[in-house]
Amino acid sequence: MKKFMLDLVVKKNLTLNNQYSLLILTSQDKLPEMLPGQFVEVRVDNSPNTFLRRPISINYVDYKLNELWLLVQIVGEGTRKMCELNIGETLNLLLPLGNSFSLPEIKTSKLLLIGGGVGIAPLLFMGSYLKERGYKCSFLLGGRSADNLLQLSDFERYGEVFTTTEDGSHGEAGFVTQHSVLKLSNFDLIYTCGPTPMMKAVASYAQNNNIECEVSLENTMACGIGTCLCCVTDSVDGHVCVCTEGPVFNIKKLKWQI
Amino acid sequence: MADLNINVGKLKLKNPVMTASGTFGYGHEYSDFMDISRIGGIIVKGTTLRDRQGNQYPRMAETPSGMLNAVGLQNKGVEYFVKNIYPTLKDIDTNFIVNVSGSTIEDYVETAQMLNDLDHIPGIELNISCPNVKEGGMAFGTSCLSAAQVVRAVRMVYKNDLMVKLSPNVTDISEIALAVEAEGADSVSLINTVLGMAINAERRKPVLSTVTGGLSGPAVKPIALRMVWQVAKTVKIPVIGLGGIMNATDAIEFLLAGASAIQIGTANFIDPTVCEKVIDGINEYLDRHNYQSVSQIIGALEV
């Protein structure tokens, strides 16, 4: 897929809570095609501490409204500045980068999308993509507390939503891997994105139950296009760049100790 | 439109802008963003005799106005380059130069020999300054004796342009430059990254798997500029300047300090079209100051 460097305009910047914002970007030109699982590299200027671009998952693309959604969690100066952008300001992005989640071969496959924290971001886009193509999927979203569960009404448009919170303030208490839906249903394929310990627990569950599983990694990176070789992960093919060979990997390709 | 052509050692460049090794892949990674044949020279990723997996993740830390890397020369080896990469490069109208690294002098020699016969590789850049490998690399470039030994050995077998990339992690970089000039280097490029480190205080751990790494970006530019100026005054062979060049003004500063050409490295990670912006910016500067040729500003610093 051809990659672009574009100046996009902030159409909306919605503060979801004190940690997260939903940045809705648009352009006068038609946005290029993007796939779920892919990411963008955002340039945040005017500070020596935001020298490199920030890799951010594509949360959703609305081709009708010509909108690109980015779910941004404040983790440092770069993401904080992104959350403070005003309507009408422009943001320079490289996109679309990386590979994407794969589509199941069988239309009737039982699909579960498991997300935690800001890792839910690419799953919304994947959910909409699956629904458009006639697949049925469910979501299992986890967070520390109800505050960390975001975009639930958006997810509900594309499938049934199950939740867990560590403090029991929403859905079942505990971790995603302890949710009862995993015992009640036989899933054929799991897509997951979230904190590494969560993804490893999900990968371990999938492997033990013989379920296909794709994980989306978010290693620190500089270029986003496979030239700096900084974001590598250990795979069956040796060190590979998460930005070009990933960010989505089938767990069989990774050398995770699970 | 001023004349941007410049000869650097045995290389004939259409302009003085090159890309630094390890920051531009094999060129094709950038072809969605710009016409890479506009670039004077593309120095491809550090290549070694055998396949190298490089260092463990994490390999990168962002620092104020710069970044540390500890990639450790991950590459598939020179044989893979010759068989699989070279055929994809040879018809692109720019100078592809291969950065060569090794753990022993024999490694360097054997790798250089394999590149000697490639018609469309007009030169190599001998990397005696990589700070991120345990053996070889920077160890060769931090003493005059070992720098001279490796350049002498490679010069015996390599007939095309031999550029030698120098380390800033030395007391006197001019001495090393003189030593490699004496052994037949066609040019020197400087600087490679500056040895540094980053710490995560909350975890009481180093950020990089290797603890230390190489610092690049605008944070190192004043050091690079000073070293280019010192070396250009000392040696007769051309100097290629690099270190933190982000725009045309930075590039022009290096040319004024005495560099015959420049390399753009880390800036490629931030703006994948920076090379063409620098080429256009140099041209605009020359026109604005009524210079006919870029060669007129090389070493034109008035001290």
Coordinates of N, CA and C in Angstrom, one line a residue, chain A residues 17-209:
Chain A
N17 N -11.7 11.3 29.2 CA -11.5 11.5 30.6 C -10.1 12.1 30.8
N18 N -9.6 12.2 32.0 CA -8.3 12.9 32.2 C -7.1 12.2 31.6
Q19 N -7.3 11.0 31.1 CA -6.2 10.2 30.5 C -6.3 10.1 29.0
Y20 N -7.5 10.2 28.4 CA -7.7 9.8 27.0 C -8.5 10.9 26.3
S21 N -8.0 11.1 25.0 CA -8.8 12.0 24.1 C -9.0 11.2 22.8
L22 N -10.1 11.6 22.1 CA -10.4 11.1 20.8 C -10.2 12.2 19.8
L23 N -9.1 12.1 19.0 CA -8.8 13.1 18.0 C -9.4 12.7 16.7
I24 N -10.2 13.6 16.2 CA -10.9 13.3 14.9 C -10.3 14.2 13.8
L25 N -9.6 13.7 12.9 CA -8.8 14.4 11.9 C -9.5 14.3 10.5
T26 N -9.4 15.4 9.7 CA -10.0 15.3 8.4 C -9.0 16.0 7.4
S27 N -9.5 16.1 6.1 CA -8.6 16.7 5.1 C -9.6 17.2 4.0
Q28 N -9.1 18.1 3.2 CA -9.8 18.6 2.1 C -9.8 17.5 1.0
D29 N -8.7 16.8 1.0 CA -8.6 15.7 0.0 C -9.2 14.4 0.6
K30 N -9.5 13.5 -0.3 CA -10.1 12.2 0.2 C -8.9 11.4 0.9
L31 N -9.2 10.9 2.1 CA -8.2 10.2 2.8 C -7.9 8.9 2.1
P32 N -6.6 8.5 2.1 CA -6.3 7.2 1.5 C -6.9 6.0 2.2
E33 N -6.9 4.9 1.5 CA -7.4 3.6 2.1 C -6.5 3.2 3.2
M34 N -7.1 2.8 4.3 CA -6.3 2.3 5.5 C -7.0 1.0 5.9
L35 N -6.2 0.1 6.6 CA -6.7 -1.2 7.0 C -6.6 -1.3 8.5
P36 N -7.5 -2.0 9.2 CA -7.5 -2.2 10.6 C -6.2 -2.9 11.1
G37 N -5.6 -2.3 12.1 CA -4.3 -2.9 12.6 C -3.2 -1.9 12.2
Q38 N -3.4 -1.1 11.1 CA -2.3 -0.2 10.7 C -2.2 1.0 11.6
F39 N -1.1 1.7 11.5 CA -0.9 2.8 12.4 C -0.4 4.1 11.6
V40 N -0.4 5.2 12.3 CA 0.2 6.4 11.7 C 1.3 6.9 12.6
E41 N 2.2 7.7 12.0 CA 3.3 8.3 12.8 C 3.0 9.8 12.8
V42 N 2.8 10.3 14.0 CA 2.4 11.7 14.2 C 3.6 12.6 14.6
R43 N 3.7 13.7 13.9 CA 4.8 14.7 14.2 C 4.3 15.7 15.2
V44 N 5.0 15.8 16.3 CA 4.6 16.8 17.4 C 5.8 17.8 17.5
D45 N 5.6 19.0 16.9 CA 6.7 19.9 16.8 C 6.8 20.8 18.1
N46 N 7.9 21.6 18.0 CA 8.1 22.7 19.0 C 8.5 22.3 20.4
S47 N 9.1 21.1 20.5 CA 9.7 20.8 21.8 C 10.9 19.9 21.6
P48 N 12.0 20.1 22.3 CA 13.1 19.2 22.1 C 12.8 17.8 22.7
N49 N 11.7 17.7 23.5 CA 11.4 16.4 24.0 C 10.4 15.6 23.2
T50 N 10.0 16.2 22.1 CA 9.1 15.4 21.2 C 9.8 15.4 19.8
F51 N 11.0 15.0 19.8 CA 11.9 15.0 18.6 C 11.4 14.0 17.5
L52 N 11.0 12.8 18.0 CA 10.6 11.8 17.0 C 9.1 11.8 16.9
R53 N 8.6 11.2 15.8 CA 7.2 11.0 15.6 C 6.6 10.0 16.6
R54 N 5.3 10.1 16.9 CA 4.6 9.2 17.8 C 3.8 8.2 17.0
P55 N 4.1 6.9 17.2 CA 3.2 5.9 16.5 C 1.9 5.8 17.2
I56 N 0.8 5.9 16.5 CA -0.6 5.8 17.1 C -1.4 4.9 16.2
S57 N -2.1 4.0 16.8 CA -3.0 3.1 16.1 C -4.1 3.8 15.4
I58 N -4.6 3.3 14.3 CA -5.8 3.9 13.7 C -7.0 3.3 14.4
N59 N -7.8 4.2 15.0 CA -8.9 3.8 15.8 C -10.2 3.5 14.9
Y60 N -10.3 4.3 13.9 CA -11.5 4.2 13.1 C -11.3 5.1 11.9
V61 N -11.8 4.7 10.7 CA -11.8 5.6 9.5 C -13.2 5.6 9.0
D62 N -13.7 6.8 8.9 CA -15.1 7.1 8.4 C -14.9 7.7 7.0
Y63 N -15.0 6.8 6.0 CA -14.7 7.3 4.6 C -15.8 8.3 4.1
K64 N -17.0 8.1 4.6 CA -18.1 9.0 4.2 C -17.9 10.4 4.7
L65 N -17.5 10.5 6.0 CA -17.3 11.8 6.6 C -15.8 12.3 6.4
N66 N -15.0 11.4 5.7 CA -13.6 11.7 5.5 C -12.9 12.0 6.8
E67 N -13.1 11.1 7.8 CA -12.5 11.2 9.1 C -11.6 10.1 9.5
L68 N -10.5 10.5 10.1 CA -9.5 9.5 10.7 C -9.6 9.7 12.2
W69 N -9.9 8.7 13.0 CA -10.0 8.8 14.4 C -8.7 8.2 15.1
L70 N -8.2 9.0 16.0 CA -7.0 8.5 16.8 C -7.4 8.5 18.3
L71 N -7.3 7.4 18.9 CA -7.5 7.4 20.4 C -6.2 7.6 21.1
V72 N -6.1 8.7 21.8 CA -4.8 9.0 22.4 C -4.8 9.0 23.9
Q73 N -3.9 8.2 24.4 CA -3.7 8.1 25.9 C -2.5 9.0 26.2
I74 N -2.7 9.8 27.2 CA -1.5 10.7 27.6 C -0.5 9.9 28.4
V75 N 0.6 9.7 27.8 CA 1.7 9.0 28.4 C 3.0 9.8 28.6
G76 N 3.0 11.0 27.9 CA 4.2 11.8 27.9 C 3.9 13.2 27.3
E77 N 4.9 13.9 27.0 CA 4.7 15.3 26.5 C 4.1 15.2 25.1
G78 N 4.5 14.3 24.2 CA 4.0 14.2 22.9 C 2.5 14.0 22.8
T79 N 2.0 13.0 23.6 CA 0.6 12.6 23.6 C -0.2 13.7 24.3
R80 N 0.4 14.3 25.3 CA -0.3 15.4 26.0 C -0.6 16.6 25.0
K81 N 0.4 16.9 24.2 CA 0.2 18.0 23.3 C -0.8 17.6 22.2
M82 N -0.9 16.3 21.8 CA -1.9 15.9 20.9 C -3.3 16.1 21.5
C83 N -3.4 15.8 22.8 CA -4.7 15.9 23.4 C -5.1 17.4 23.7
E84 N -4.1 18.3 23.5 CA -4.4 19.7 23.7 C -4.7 20.5 22.4
L85 N -4.6 19.7 21.3 CA -4.8 20.4 20.0 C -6.2 21.0 19.9
N86 N -6.2 22.2 19.2 CA -7.5 22.9 19.0 C -8.1 22.5 17.6
I87 N -9.4 22.7 17.5 CA -10.1 22.5 16.2 C -9.4 23.4 15.2
G88 N -9.2 22.9 14.0 CA -8.6 23.8 13.0 C -7.1 23.7 12.9
E89 N -6.4 23.2 13.9 CA -5.0 23.0 13.9 C -4.6 21.8 13.0
T90 N -3.4 21.9 12.4 CA -3.0 20.8 11.5 C -2.0 19.9 12.2
L91 N -2.0 18.7 11.8 CA -1.1 17.6 12.3 C -0.5 16.9 11.2
N92 N 0.8 16.7 11.2 CA 1.5 16.1 10.1 C 1.6 14.6 10.4
L93 N 1.2 13.7 9.5 CA 1.2 12.3 9.7 C 1.8 11.5 8.5
L94 N 2.4 10.4 8.9 CA 2.8 9.4 7.9 C 1.7 8.3 8.0
L95 N 1.2 7.9 6.9 CA 0.2 6.8 6.9 C -0.1 6.2 5.5
P96 N -0.7 5.1 5.5 CA -0.9 4.1 6.6 C 0.3 3.2 6.7
L97 N 0.7 2.9 7.9 CA 1.9 2.1 8.1 C 1.6 0.8 8.7
G98 N 2.5 -0.2 8.4 CA 2.4 -1.5 9.0 C 1.4 -2.4 8.3
N99 N 1.3 -3.6 8.8 CA 0.4 -4.6 8.2 C -1.0 -4.5 8.9
S100 N -1.8 -5.4 8.6 CA -3.2 -5.3 9.2 C -3.6 -6.7 9.8
F101 N -4.7 -6.7 10.6 CA -5.2 -8.0 11.0 C -5.7 -8.7 9.8
S102 N -5.6 -10.1 9.8 CA -6.0 -10.8 8.7 C -7.5 -11.2 8.8
L103 N -8.2 -11.3 7.7 CA -9.6 -11.7 7.7 C -9.7 -13.3 7.8
P104 N -10.6 -13.8 8.6 CA -10.7 -15.2 8.7 C -11.2 -15.8 7.3
E105 N -10.8 -17.0 7.0 CA -11.1 -17.7 5.8 C -12.6 -18.0 5.7
I106 N -13.1 -18.4 6.9 CA -14.5 -18.9 6.9 C -15.4 -17.8 7.5
K107 N -16.5 -17.5 6.7 CA -17.4 -16.4 7.1 C -18.1 -16.6 8.5
T108 N -18.3 -17.8 8.8 CA -19.0 -18.1 10.0 C -18.1 -18.3 11.3
S109 N -16.8 -18.0 11.1 CA -15.9 -18.1 12.2 C -16.4 -17.3 13.4
K110 N -16.1 -17.9 14.6 CA -16.5 -17.2 15.8 C -15.3 -16.3 16.2
L111 N -15.5 -15.0 16.2 CA -14.4 -14.1 16.4 C -14.5 -13.3 17.7
L112 N -13.4 -13.2 18.4 CA -13.4 -12.4 19.6 C -12.2 -11.4 19.6
L113 N -12.6 -10.2 19.8 CA -11.6 -9.1 19.8 C -11.3 -8.7 21.3
I114 N -10.1 -8.9 21.8 CA -9.9 -8.6 23.2 C -8.9 -7.4 23.3
G115 N -9.4 -6.4 24.0 CA -8.6 -5.2 24.2 C -8.4 -4.7 25.6
G116 N -7.3 -4.1 25.9 CA -7.1 -3.5 27.2 C -6.5 -2.1 27.1
G117 N -7.0 -1.2 27.9 CA -6.4 0.2 27.9 C -6.6 0.8 26.5
V118 N -5.5 1.5 26.1 CA -5.5 2.2 24.8 C -5.5 1.2 23.7
G119 N -5.1 -0.1 24.0 CA -5.1 -1.2 23.0 C -6.4 -1.5 22.4
I120 N -7.5 -1.0 22.9 CA -8.8 -1.2 22.3 C -8.8 -0.5 20.9
A121 N -8.0 0.5 20.8 CA -8.1 1.5 19.6 C -8.2 0.7 18.2
P122 N -7.3 -0.1 17.8 CA -7.5 -0.7 16.5 C -8.6 -1.7 16.4
L123 N -9.1 -2.2 17.6 CA -10.2 -3.2 17.5 C -11.5 -2.6 17.1
L124 N -11.7 -1.3 17.3 CA -13.0 -0.6 16.8 C -13.0 -0.6 15.3
F125 N -11.9 -0.2 14.7 CA -11.8 -0.2 13.2 C -11.9 -1.6 12.7
M126 N -11.3 -2.6 13.4 CA -11.4 -4.0 12.9 C -12.9 -4.5 13.0
G127 N -13.5 -4.1 14.1 CA -15.0 -4.5 14.3 C -15.8 -4.0 13.2
S128 N -15.6 -2.7 12.8 CA -16.4 -2.1 11.7 C -16.1 -2.8 10.4
Y129 N -14.9 -3.1 10.2 CA -14.4 -3.7 9.0 C -15.0 -5.1 8.8
L130 N -15.0 -5.9 9.9 CA -15.6 -7.2 9.9 C -17.1 -7.2 9.6
K131 N -17.8 -6.3 10.3 CA -19.2 -6.2 10.1 C -19.6 -5.8 8.7
E132 N -18.9 -4.9 8.1 CA -19.1 -4.5 6.7 C -19.0 -5.7 5.8
R133 N -18.1 -6.6 6.1 CA -17.8 -7.8 5.2 C -18.6 -9.0 5.6
G134 N -19.6 -8.8 6.5 CA -20.5 -9.9 6.8 C -20.0 -10.9 7.9
Y135 N -19.0 -10.5 8.6 CA -18.5 -11.4 9.7 C -19.3 -11.0 11.0
K136 N -19.3 -11.9 12.0 CA -19.9 -11.6 13.3 C -18.8 -11.6 14.3
C137 N -18.7 -10.6 15.2 CA -17.6 -10.7 16.2 C -18.1 -10.2 17.5
S138 N -17.4 -10.6 18.6 CA -17.7 -10.1 19.9 C -16.5 -9.4 20.4
F139 N -16.7 -8.5 21.4 CA -15.6 -7.8 22.0 C -15.5 -8.1 23.5
L140 N -14.3 -8.2 23.9 CA -14.0 -8.4 25.4 C -13.0 -7.3 25.8
L141 N -13.5 -6.3 26.5 CA -12.6 -5.2 26.8 C -12.4 -5.1 28.3
G142 N -11.1 -4.9 28.6 CA -10.8 -4.8 30.1 C -10.1 -3.5 30.5
G143 N -10.3 -3.2 31.7 CA -9.6 -2.0 32.3 C -9.5 -2.1 33.8
R144 N -8.7 -1.2 34.4 CA -8.6 -1.2 35.8 C -9.9 -1.0 36.5
S145 N -10.6 0.1 35.9 CA -11.9 0.4 36.5 C -12.8 0.9 35.4
A146 N -14.1 1.2 35.7 CA -15.0 1.7 34.6 C -14.5 2.9 33.8
D147 N -13.7 3.7 34.5 CA -13.1 4.9 33.8 C -12.2 4.5 32.6
N148 N -11.6 3.3 32.7 CA -10.7 2.9 31.6 C -11.4 2.2 30.5
L149 N -12.7 2.0 30.5 CA -13.4 1.4 29.4 C -14.0 2.5 28.5
L150 N -13.5 2.5 27.3 CA -13.8 3.7 26.4 C -14.6 3.2 25.2
Q151 N -15.3 4.1 24.6 CA -16.0 3.9 23.3 C -16.9 2.7 23.3
L152 N -17.5 2.4 24.5 CA -18.3 1.2 24.6 C -19.5 1.2 23.6
S153 N -20.1 2.4 23.5 CA -21.3 2.5 22.6 C -20.9 2.4 21.2
D154 N -19.7 2.8 20.8 CA -19.2 2.6 19.5 C -19.0 1.1 19.2
F155 N -18.4 0.4 20.1 CA -18.1 -1.0 19.9 C -19.5 -1.8 19.8
E156 N -20.5 -1.3 20.5 CA -21.8 -2.1 20.5 C -22.4 -2.0 19.1
R157 N -22.0 -1.1 18.3 CA -22.6 -1.1 16.9 C -22.1 -2.3 16.1
Y158 N -21.0 -2.9 16.5 CA -20.4 -3.9 15.6 C -20.4 -5.3 16.2
G159 N -20.9 -5.4 17.5 CA -21.0 -6.8 18.1 C -21.3 -6.7 19.5
E160 N -21.4 -7.9 20.1 CA -21.7 -8.0 21.6 C -20.5 -7.6 22.3
V161 N -20.6 -6.8 23.4 CA -19.5 -6.3 24.2 C -19.5 -6.9 25.6
F162 N -18.4 -7.5 25.9 CA -18.2 -8.0 27.3 C -17.1 -7.2 27.9
T163 N -17.2 -7.0 29.3 CA -16.2 -6.2 29.9 C -15.7 -6.8 31.2
T164 N -14.5 -6.5 31.5 CA -14.0 -6.8 32.9 C -13.3 -5.6 33.4
T165 N -13.4 -5.4 34.7 CA -12.6 -4.4 35.4 C -11.9 -5.1 36.6
E166 N -10.7 -4.6 37.0 CA -10.0 -5.2 38.1 C -10.7 -4.9 39.4
D167 N -11.4 -3.7 39.5 CA -12.1 -3.4 40.7 C -13.6 -3.8 40.7
G168 N -14.0 -4.4 39.6 CA -15.4 -4.8 39.5 C -16.4 -3.7 39.3
S169 N -15.9 -2.5 38.9 CA -16.9 -1.4 38.7 C -17.7 -1.5 37.4
H170 N -17.3 -2.3 36.5 CA -18.0 -2.5 35.3 C -17.8 -4.0 34.8
G171 N -18.8 -4.6 34.4 CA -18.7 -6.0 33.9 C -18.2 -6.9 35.0
E172 N -17.5 -8.0 34.6 CA -17.0 -9.0 35.6 C -15.8 -8.5 36.2
A173 N -15.6 -8.8 37.5 CA -14.4 -8.4 38.2 C -13.2 -9.4 37.8
G174 N -12.0 -8.8 37.5 CA -10.9 -9.6 37.2 C -10.2 -9.2 35.9
F175 N -9.5 -10.1 35.3 CA -8.8 -9.8 34.1 C -9.6 -10.4 32.9
V176 N -9.3 -9.9 31.7 CA -10.0 -10.4 30.5 C -10.0 -11.9 30.4
T177 N -8.8 -12.5 30.7 CA -8.7 -14.0 30.5 C -9.5 -14.8 31.5
Q178 N -10.1 -14.1 32.5 CA -10.9 -14.8 33.5 C -12.4 -14.6 33.2
H179 N -12.7 -13.9 32.1 CA -14.2 -13.7 31.8 C -14.9 -15.0 31.4
S180 N -16.1 -15.1 31.9 CA -16.9 -16.3 31.7 C -17.2 -16.6 30.2
V181 N -17.2 -15.6 29.3 CA -17.5 -15.8 27.9 C -16.5 -16.8 27.3
L182 N -15.3 -16.8 27.8 CA -14.2 -17.7 27.3 C -14.6 -19.1 27.6
K183 N -15.3 -19.3 28.7 CA -15.7 -20.7 29.0 C -16.9 -21.2 28.3
L184 N -17.8 -20.2 28.0 CA -19.1 -20.5 27.5 C -19.1 -20.7 26.0
S185 N -18.2 -20.0 25.3 CA -18.2 -20.0 23.8 C -16.9 -20.6 23.3
N186 N -17.0 -21.2 22.1 CA -15.8 -21.7 21.5 C -15.4 -20.8 20.3
F187 N -14.4 -20.0 20.6 CA -14.0 -19.1 19.5 C -13.0 -19.7 18.6
D188 N -13.0 -19.3 17.3 CA -12.1 -19.8 16.3 C -10.9 -19.0 16.2
L189 N -11.0 -17.7 16.5 CA -10.0 -16.7 16.2 C -10.1 -15.5 17.2
I190 N -8.9 -15.2 17.8 CA -8.9 -14.1 18.7 C -7.9 -13.0 18.1
Y191 N -8.4 -11.8 18.1 CA -7.5 -10.6 17.8 C -7.3 -9.9 19.1
T192 N -6.1 -9.5 19.4 CA -5.9 -8.8 20.7 C -4.9 -7.7 20.6
C193 N -5.1 -6.6 21.4 CA -4.2 -5.5 21.5 C -4.4 -4.9 22.9
G194 N -3.2 -4.7 23.6 CA -3.3 -4.1 24.9 C -1.9 -4.2 25.6
P195 N -1.9 -4.0 26.9 CA -0.6 -4.2 27.6 C 0.0 -5.5 27.3
T196 N 1.3 -5.6 27.2 CA 2.0 -6.9 26.9 C 1.6 -8.0 27.9
P197 N 1.6 -7.8 29.2 CA 1.2 -8.9 30.0 C -0.2 -9.5 29.7
M198 N -1.1 -8.6 29.3 CA -2.5 -9.0 28.9 C -2.4 -9.8 27.7
M199 N -1.7 -9.3 26.7 CA -1.6 -10.0 25.4 C -1.0 -11.4 25.5
K200 N 0.0 -11.4 26.4 CA 0.7 -12.7 26.7 C -0.3 -13.7 27.3
A201 N -1.1 -13.2 28.2 CA -2.1 -14.1 28.9 C -3.1 -14.5 27.9
V202 N -3.5 -13.6 27.0 CA -4.5 -14.0 26.0 C -3.9 -15.0 25.0
A203 N -2.6 -14.8 24.6 CA -1.9 -15.7 23.7 C -1.8 -17.1 24.3
S204 N -1.5 -17.1 25.6 CA -1.3 -18.4 26.3 C -2.7 -19.1 26.3
Y205 N -3.7 -18.4 26.6 CA -5.1 -19.0 26.6 C -5.4 -19.5 25.2
A206 N -5.1 -18.7 24.2 CA -5.4 -19.2 22.8 C -4.6 -20.4 22.4
Q207 N -3.3 -20.4 22.8 CA -2.5 -21.5 22.4 C -2.9 -22.8 23.1
N208 N -3.3 -22.7 24.4 CA -3.7 -23.8 25.2 C -5.1 -24.4 24.7
N209 N -5.9 -23.5 24.1 CA -7.2 -24.0 23.6 C -7.3 -24.1 22.1

